[in-house]
Short mmCIF file of C-alpha atoms in Angstrom, two decimals:
data_model
loop_
_atom_site.label_atom_id
_atom_site.label_comp_id
_atom_site.label_asym_id
_atom_site.label_seq_id
_atom_site.Cartn_x
_atom_site.Cartn_y
_atom_site.Cartn_z
CA MET A 904 0.29 0.00 -0.08
CA ILE A 905 1.22 3.50 -1.15
CA ILE A 906 2.02 5.70 1.92
CA LEU A 907 0.65 8.73 0.25
CA ILE A 908 1.96 12.08 0.25
CA ASP A 909 0.38 15.30 -0.47
CA ILE A 910 3.16 18.01 -1.12
CA HIS A 911 0.78 21.09 -1.84
CA GLN A 912 -1.64 22.13 1.02
CA HIS A 913 -2.80 25.81 2.45
CA PRO A 914 -4.17 25.67 5.44
CA LEU A 915 -6.01 28.59 4.59
CA HIS A 916 -9.58 27.67 6.10
CA ILE A 917 -9.17 25.61 9.00
CA LYS A 918 -11.27 27.57 11.26
CA GLU A 919 -8.38 27.12 13.97
CA ILE A 920 -6.33 29.28 11.98
CA VAL A 921 -8.98 32.02 11.30
CA ASP A 922 -10.21 31.94 14.65
CA GLN A 923 -5.88 33.86 15.76
CA ASP A 924 -6.93 36.27 13.24
CA PRO A 925 -9.98 37.95 12.15
CA ALA A 926 -8.29 39.28 8.93
CA LEU A 927 -7.55 36.32 7.39
CA GLU A 928 -11.21 35.53 6.45
CA LYS A 929 -11.04 38.13 4.17
CA TYR A 930 -7.43 38.29 2.96
CA VAL A 931 -8.50 34.51 1.38
CA LYS A 932 -11.74 35.58 -0.25
CA ASP A 933 -10.00 39.11 -1.95
CA ILE A 934 -6.64 37.96 -2.33
CA TYR A 935 -6.14 34.19 -3.13
CA GLY A 936 -9.38 34.34 -4.20
CA VAL A 937 -11.29 30.62 -2.36
CA TYR A 938 -14.50 32.26 -0.94
CA SER A 939 -15.70 28.70 0.83
CA SER A 940 -16.51 28.79 4.79
CA PRO A 941 -13.48 27.66 7.40
CA HIS A 942 -13.65 24.62 8.44
CA SER A 943 -11.88 23.28 12.05
CA LEU A 944 -8.66 21.19 12.17
CA ALA A 945 -10.78 17.42 12.71
CA SER A 946 -12.37 17.91 9.47
CA HIS A 947 -9.43 18.83 8.04
CA MET A 948 -7.51 15.38 9.12
CA TYR A 949 -10.79 13.82 7.84
CA GLN A 950 -10.09 14.55 4.59
CA LEU A 951 -7.19 13.88 4.58
CA ASP A 952 -7.95 10.61 5.70
CA ALA A 953 -10.58 10.42 3.22
CA ALA A 954 -8.13 10.72 0.03
CA GLY A 955 -5.76 8.37 1.92
CA ILE A 956 -2.70 11.06 2.41
CA GLU A 957 -0.97 10.40 5.44
CA LYS A 958 1.63 13.29 5.20
CA ALA A 959 0.86 16.91 3.94
CA VAL A 960 2.33 19.53 2.79
CA ILE A 961 1.76 23.13 4.15
CA MET A 962 2.63 26.27 3.53
CA PRO A 963 1.53 29.58 3.86
CA ILE A 964 2.32 32.78 1.42
CA ASP A 965 3.83 36.19 2.53
CA CYS A 966 2.10 38.88 0.27
CA THR A 967 3.19 41.53 2.75
CA THR A 968 4.89 43.80 -0.06
CA ALA A 969 2.58 43.03 -2.66
CA HIS A 970 -1.13 43.34 -0.26
CA GLY A 971 -0.08 44.21 3.27
CA CYS A 972 -1.10 40.88 4.56
CA LYS A 973 0.36 36.73 5.13
CA LEU A 974 -1.93 34.70 4.24
CA VAL A 975 -0.86 32.29 7.28
CA THR A 976 2.50 33.12 9.16
CA ASN A 977 5.45 31.00 9.35
CA GLU A 978 4.70 31.00 13.43
CA GLN A 979 1.08 29.07 12.59
CA ILE A 980 2.43 26.26 10.26
CA SER A 981 4.93 25.39 13.33
CA TRP A 982 1.82 25.65 15.38
CA LEU A 983 -0.06 23.28 13.19
CA MET A 984 3.23 20.98 12.85
CA GLU A 985 2.62 20.00 16.15
CA LYS A 986 -1.02 19.87 16.98
CA ASN A 987 -0.44 17.49 14.20
CA SER A 988 2.65 15.20 13.53
CA ARG A 989 1.46 14.45 9.90
CA PHE A 990 1.90 18.10 9.10
CA ILE A 991 5.33 18.85 6.77
CA GLY A 992 5.69 22.80 7.51
CA PHE A 993 7.03 25.21 4.47
CA ALA A 994 7.23 29.06 5.31
CA SER A 995 7.18 31.86 3.38
CA VAL A 996 8.86 35.54 2.77
CA ASP A 997 8.30 38.31 1.67
CA PRO A 998 11.34 38.53 -1.23
CA LYS A 999 11.77 42.46 -1.32
CA SER A 1000 11.26 42.44 2.51
CA PRO A 1001 15.52 43.46 3.74
CA ASN A 1002 14.55 41.07 6.74
CA ALA A 1003 13.94 37.57 4.17
CA VAL A 1004 16.72 36.08 4.83
CA VAL A 1005 16.79 35.98 8.44
CA GLU A 1006 12.98 35.29 8.75
CA LEU A 1007 13.57 31.77 6.60
CA GLU A 1008 16.45 30.78 8.25
CA LYS A 1009 14.87 31.23 11.20
CA SER A 1010 11.94 29.36 10.16
CA ILE A 1011 13.48 26.87 9.27
CA LYS A 1012 16.27 26.14 12.31
CA GLU A 1013 13.99 27.16 15.11
CA TYR A 1014 10.41 26.49 13.94
CA GLY A 1015 11.60 23.38 11.79
CA LEU A 1016 10.28 24.09 8.05
CA LYS A 1017 11.29 21.83 5.89
CA GLY A 1018 10.85 24.08 2.59
CA LEU A 1019 10.23 27.17 1.00
CA LYS A 1020 6.92 28.39 -0.88
CA LEU A 1021 7.52 31.64 -3.27
CA ASP A 1022 4.15 32.86 -5.72
CA PRO A 1023 6.00 35.49 -7.41
CA SER A 1024 2.72 36.20 -9.57
CA LEU A 1025 0.76 37.02 -6.22
CA GLN A 1026 3.65 38.35 -4.29
CA GLN A 1027 5.13 40.25 -7.20
CA PHE A 1028 8.41 40.35 -7.45
CA ASP A 1029 10.63 40.00 -10.20
CA ILE A 1030 12.37 35.47 -9.88
CA ASN A 1031 15.87 36.79 -10.91
CA ASN A 1032 16.34 39.78 -9.16
CA LYS A 1033 19.94 39.78 -8.25
CA ASP A 1034 19.75 42.10 -5.02
CA TYR A 1035 16.63 40.87 -3.48
CA ALA A 1036 15.64 37.84 -4.78
CA TYR A 1037 19.61 35.47 -5.12
CA PRO A 1038 20.27 36.18 -1.68
CA ILE A 1039 17.50 33.51 -0.73
CA TYR A 1040 18.09 31.29 -3.16
CA GLN A 1041 21.46 30.99 -1.84
CA LEU A 1042 20.43 29.88 1.69
CA CYS A 1043 18.17 27.28 0.44
CA CYS A 1044 20.96 26.62 -1.54
CA GLU A 1045 23.48 26.40 1.99
CA LEU A 1046 20.18 24.98 4.05
CA ASP A 1047 19.65 21.86 1.78
CA ILE A 1048 15.77 22.68 1.14
CA PRO A 1049 13.53 23.19 -1.89
CA ILE A 1050 11.52 25.53 -3.15
CA PHE A 1051 8.04 25.59 -4.12
CA PHE A 1052 7.42 28.33 -7.26
CA HIS A 1053 4.23 29.29 -7.80
CA CYS A 1054 4.35 29.13 -11.90
CA GLY A 1055 1.45 29.51 -14.78
CA MET A 1056 -2.26 31.02 -14.53
CA SER A 1057 -2.57 32.34 -11.50
CA LEU A 1058 -6.61 31.28 -9.62
CA SER A 1059 -6.16 34.09 -7.30
CA PRO A 1060 -8.09 37.45 -8.16
CA ILE A 1061 -5.57 39.83 -8.39
CA GLY A 1062 -2.13 37.42 -9.41
CA GLN A 1063 -0.34 38.48 -12.40
CA ALA A 1064 0.80 35.17 -14.38
CA ALA A 1065 3.32 36.80 -16.24
CA LEU A 1066 5.71 37.14 -13.06
CA ALA A 1067 5.47 33.27 -13.09
CA HIS A 1068 6.79 32.01 -16.36
CA PRO A 1069 8.46 29.29 -15.76
CA LEU A 1070 11.55 30.20 -18.00
CA MET A 1071 12.34 33.13 -15.64
CA LEU A 1072 13.43 30.20 -13.79
CA GLU A 1073 16.09 28.92 -15.87
CA LYS A 1074 18.32 31.53 -15.18
CA VAL A 1075 18.09 30.38 -11.61
CA ILE A 1076 18.20 26.99 -12.18
CA GLN A 1077 21.70 27.82 -13.43
CA ASP A 1078 23.24 30.03 -11.03
CA PHE A 1079 21.91 27.90 -8.48
CA PRO A 1080 22.84 24.00 -9.86
CA ALA A 1081 22.29 22.48 -5.88
CA LEU A 1082 18.58 24.23 -5.66
CA LYS A 1083 15.68 21.90 -5.67
CA VAL A 1084 13.07 23.70 -7.30
CA ILE A 1085 9.84 22.47 -7.77
CA ILE A 1086 6.64 23.83 -9.82
CA ALA A 1087 3.44 23.98 -9.29
CA GLN A 1088 1.01 23.06 -11.99
CA PHE A 1089 3.14 22.46 -14.83
CA ALA A 1090 3.09 25.38 -14.94
CA TRP A 1091 -0.12 25.31 -17.07
CA PRO A 1092 -0.18 26.85 -20.04
CA TRP A 1093 3.08 27.05 -20.31
CA VAL A 1094 4.15 23.23 -20.23
CA SER A 1095 5.96 22.02 -22.95
CA GLU A 1096 8.61 24.79 -21.43
CA ALA A 1097 7.53 23.88 -18.42
CA PHE A 1098 9.05 20.16 -19.43
CA MET A 1099 11.65 21.29 -21.19
CA LEU A 1100 13.08 22.26 -18.15
CA GLY A 1101 12.36 19.02 -16.25
CA VAL A 1102 14.09 17.52 -18.87
CA LYS A 1103 17.23 19.38 -18.84
CA TYR A 1104 17.23 19.22 -15.64
CA LYS A 1105 17.70 17.01 -13.11
CA ASN A 1106 16.70 18.66 -9.93
CA VAL A 1107 13.41 20.31 -10.90
CA TYR A 1108 10.14 18.87 -10.22
CA PHE A 1109 6.44 19.92 -10.40
CA ASP A 1110 3.21 19.17 -8.42
CA THR A 1111 0.22 17.52 -9.45
CA SER A 1112 -2.32 20.23 -8.62
CA ILE A 1113 -3.56 21.31 -11.99
CA LEU A 1114 -7.01 22.66 -12.52
CA PHE A 1115 -7.35 24.48 -15.21
CA SER A 1116 -11.14 23.39 -17.07
CA GLY A 1117 -13.91 21.16 -15.88
CA THR A 1118 -12.88 18.58 -13.59
CA PRO A 1119 -9.07 18.04 -11.99
CA SER A 1120 -8.97 14.74 -14.17
CA ASP A 1121 -10.10 16.33 -17.90
CA SER A 1122 -7.04 18.89 -16.42
CA VAL A 1123 -4.68 16.36 -15.23
CA ARG A 1124 -4.99 13.72 -18.17
CA GLN A 1125 -5.08 16.96 -20.37
CA VAL A 1126 -1.94 17.58 -19.51
CA LEU A 1127 0.03 14.37 -18.35
CA GLU A 1128 -1.24 12.69 -21.22
CA GLN A 1129 -1.89 14.35 -24.16
CA GLN A 1130 0.28 17.70 -23.86
CA ILE A 1131 3.49 15.51 -22.54
CA GLY A 1132 2.25 12.34 -22.62
CA LEU A 1133 2.56 9.08 -20.31
CA ASN A 1134 5.56 7.88 -22.48
CA ASN A 1135 7.52 11.01 -21.86
CA ILE A 1136 6.91 11.06 -18.49
CA LYS A 1137 7.77 7.56 -17.89
CA ARG A 1138 11.37 7.94 -19.78
CA SER A 1139 12.02 11.22 -18.85
CA LEU A 1140 10.70 12.92 -15.01
CA ALA A 1141 9.89 9.54 -13.57
CA LYS A 1142 11.78 10.66 -10.39
CA GLN A 1143 10.28 14.33 -11.03
CA ILE A 1144 6.70 14.19 -10.07
CA VAL A 1145 5.03 14.85 -6.83
CA PHE A 1146 1.64 14.50 -5.57
CA GLY A 1147 0.33 17.54 -5.10
CA SER A 1148 -3.13 18.82 -4.51
CA ASN A 1149 -3.56 22.65 -3.57
CA ALA A 1150 -6.12 22.39 -1.38
CA PRO A 1151 -8.74 24.31 -0.22
CA ARG A 1152 -8.77 25.37 -3.99
CA VAL A 1153 -9.90 21.39 -5.00
CA ASP A 1154 -10.94 18.72 -2.43
CA PRO A 1155 -7.63 16.67 -2.62
CA LYS A 1156 -9.22 13.41 -3.12
CA ARG A 1157 -10.09 14.85 -6.17
CA LEU A 1158 -6.69 15.28 -7.38
CA VAL A 1159 -5.86 11.82 -6.29
CA TRP A 1160 -8.77 10.12 -8.41
CA ALA A 1161 -7.11 12.32 -11.26
CA VAL A 1162 -3.80 10.83 -10.82
CA GLN A 1163 -5.48 6.68 -10.40
CA ASP A 1164 -7.56 7.13 -13.69
CA LEU A 1165 -4.04 7.29 -15.84
CA GLN A 1166 -2.90 4.06 -15.31
CA LEU A 1167 0.33 4.93 -14.57
CA ASN A 1168 1.74 1.59 -14.14
CA PRO A 1169 2.83 0.91 -10.56
CA LYS A 1170 5.90 2.11 -10.13
CA LEU A 1171 5.90 4.89 -11.57
CA GLU A 1172 2.46 5.36 -9.26
CA ALA A 1173 4.53 4.98 -6.49
CA ASN A 1174 6.79 6.98 -7.26
CA ILE A 1175 4.56 10.36 -7.62
CA PHE A 1176 2.48 9.87 -4.90
CA HIS A 1177 5.50 8.95 -2.26
CA ASP A 1178 8.71 7.80 -3.51
CA ASN A 1179 9.91 11.21 -5.13
CA ALA A 1180 8.53 13.04 -2.33
CA ALA A 1181 10.20 11.43 0.17
CA VAL A 1182 13.50 11.84 -1.77
CA LEU A 1183 12.97 15.62 -2.12
CA LEU A 1184 12.43 16.46 1.21
CA ASP A 1185 14.34 13.75 2.60
CA LEU A 1186 12.12 11.69 5.19
CA ASP A 1187 13.56 8.26 5.58
CA ARG A 1188 17.01 10.58 6.85
CA ARG A 1189 14.70 12.84 9.00
CA ASN A 1190 12.72 9.85 9.84
CA GLU A 1191 16.33 8.18 11.64
CA GLY A 1192 16.79 11.44 13.32
#
């Protein structure tokens, strides 16, 4: 039985978090663009159970400079990890903040977070800026943590997709060859460009949070089967795709079904649902520790 890891969740609708910040519910609607009501932490765990998810990576987005808010704080991510050991926390920092590097280092070393989430379309920063972005990438290399980049279409009502084109990452990947980069949703609609990066650079990963029209199964099948091709994935990306749902935008079990509907061979399905993320997040070594 596969132990499923979801590498892409935002705990924006967990009631215990919303109750800590009265403004968060408004920010989630106006900035992030999700309008459903909060649910309890217990309900969230039930949602994981229903999807068969054993571990979930939860991540905030620091939009301080762009929008004057944090869509959950690093401290709250740490708090949730303490509440339930099934959570793995990523940090987020505002790249334009002069304290970004210090805040990231603190979040990793003191709060125990395991990676960094950046959303150029929502945080509205230049991926290639050498003054404020490159020091963050350098620290991620030194700390040996991955960066999860939102790329492609932004479902936020105020997100700017032009800032999140995957080709903007190529210079970063070249300048930081040790940096582990995760690209969300195969950067749709720039799927071919994203695929090229994955073929060329083996430190580039992709998650399955693909939803642009119809059901998750429709979107995942169109991108992975029709645009890229399952044979190409098997030959070129077998160790570079990780399961991610992008909850709460999508019910996680619907993304699980979408991947299962592809009827991949058992080894490739196990890679996507567990093995690739376990290697990327170094879970075996951390469990031993």
